[in-house]
Amino acid sequence: MNNECSNCDFSCKECLEAGNSSCTSCNDGTYLLVYPGPSKCLAFCPTNTYYDNISHKCENCDISCTECSNFGPSACINCKSGFYLNNTVDPASCL
């Protein structure tokens, strides 16, 4: 350790070390992805995750969904094989 301060990546509000793979919180307009792999701030949450307004993180969709909306983990847009989309309720879910 060289005891020198380094700047966080521009997308990080706070970080543990320099670079975009150790963010602990994000600047406005970016979303924290903690799992899988190192934490980083992204412009959009990846497929199979959704943006949680409470935690301000990209959270995993329900195991039955391949894609879900920001209404929560069970608000499925598409379903994994073996499940079907029940869109008679709002938000839709996979059964």
PDB file of C-alpha atoms in Angstrom, residues 45-51 59-62 65-79 92:
ATOM      1  CA  CYS A  45     -29.686  -2.323 -14.582  1.00  0.00           C
ATOM      2  CA  PRO A  46     -28.881  -5.473 -16.596  1.00  0.00           C
ATOM      3  CA  THR A  47     -31.455  -8.021 -17.743  1.00  0.00           C
ATOM      4  CA  ASN A  48     -32.724 -10.226 -14.888  1.00  0.00           C
ATOM      5  CA  THR A  49     -32.415  -7.300 -12.445  1.00  0.00           C
ATOM      6  CA  TYR A  50     -34.538  -4.258 -11.646  1.00  0.00           C
ATOM      7  CA  TYR A  51     -33.880  -0.877 -10.055  1.00  0.00           C
ATOM      8  CA  GLU A  59     -31.756  -6.205  -7.425  1.00  0.00           C
ATOM      9  CA  ASN A  60     -32.359  -9.694  -8.837  1.00  0.00           C
ATOM     10  CA  CYS A  61     -35.680 -10.569 -10.455  1.00  0.00           C
ATOM     11  CA  ASP A  62     -37.678 -13.508  -9.142  1.00  0.00           C
ATOM     12  CA  CYS A  65     -38.501 -14.248 -14.508  1.00  0.00           C
ATOM     13  CA  THR A  66     -35.924 -13.627 -17.212  1.00  0.00           C
ATOM     14  CA  GLU A  67     -36.809  -9.933 -17.080  1.00  0.00           C
ATOM     15  CA  CYS A  68     -38.795  -7.855 -14.591  1.00  0.00           C
ATOM     16  CA  SER A  69     -39.891  -4.251 -14.206  1.00  0.00           C
ATOM     17  CA  ASN A  70     -39.106  -1.692 -11.528  1.00  0.00           C
ATOM     18  CA  PHE A  71     -42.346  -2.653  -9.762  1.00  0.00           C
ATOM     19  CA  GLY A  72     -40.402  -5.418  -7.992  1.00  0.00           C
ATOM     20  CA  PRO A  73     -38.782  -8.825  -8.339  1.00  0.00           C
ATOM     21  CA  SER A  74     -42.045 -10.629  -9.198  1.00  0.00           C
ATOM     22  CA  ALA A  75     -43.235  -8.022 -11.738  1.00  0.00           C
ATOM     23  CA  CYS A  76     -42.188 -10.181 -14.662  1.00  0.00           C
ATOM     24  CA  ILE A  77     -42.014  -9.052 -18.266  1.00  0.00           C
ATOM     25  CA  ASN A  78     -40.699 -12.397 -19.589  1.00  0.00           C
ATOM     26  CA  CYS A  79     -40.586 -15.854 -18.003  1.00  0.00           C
ATOM     27  CA  ALA A  92     -47.790  -9.547 -14.336  1.00  0.00           C
TER      28      ALA A  92
END
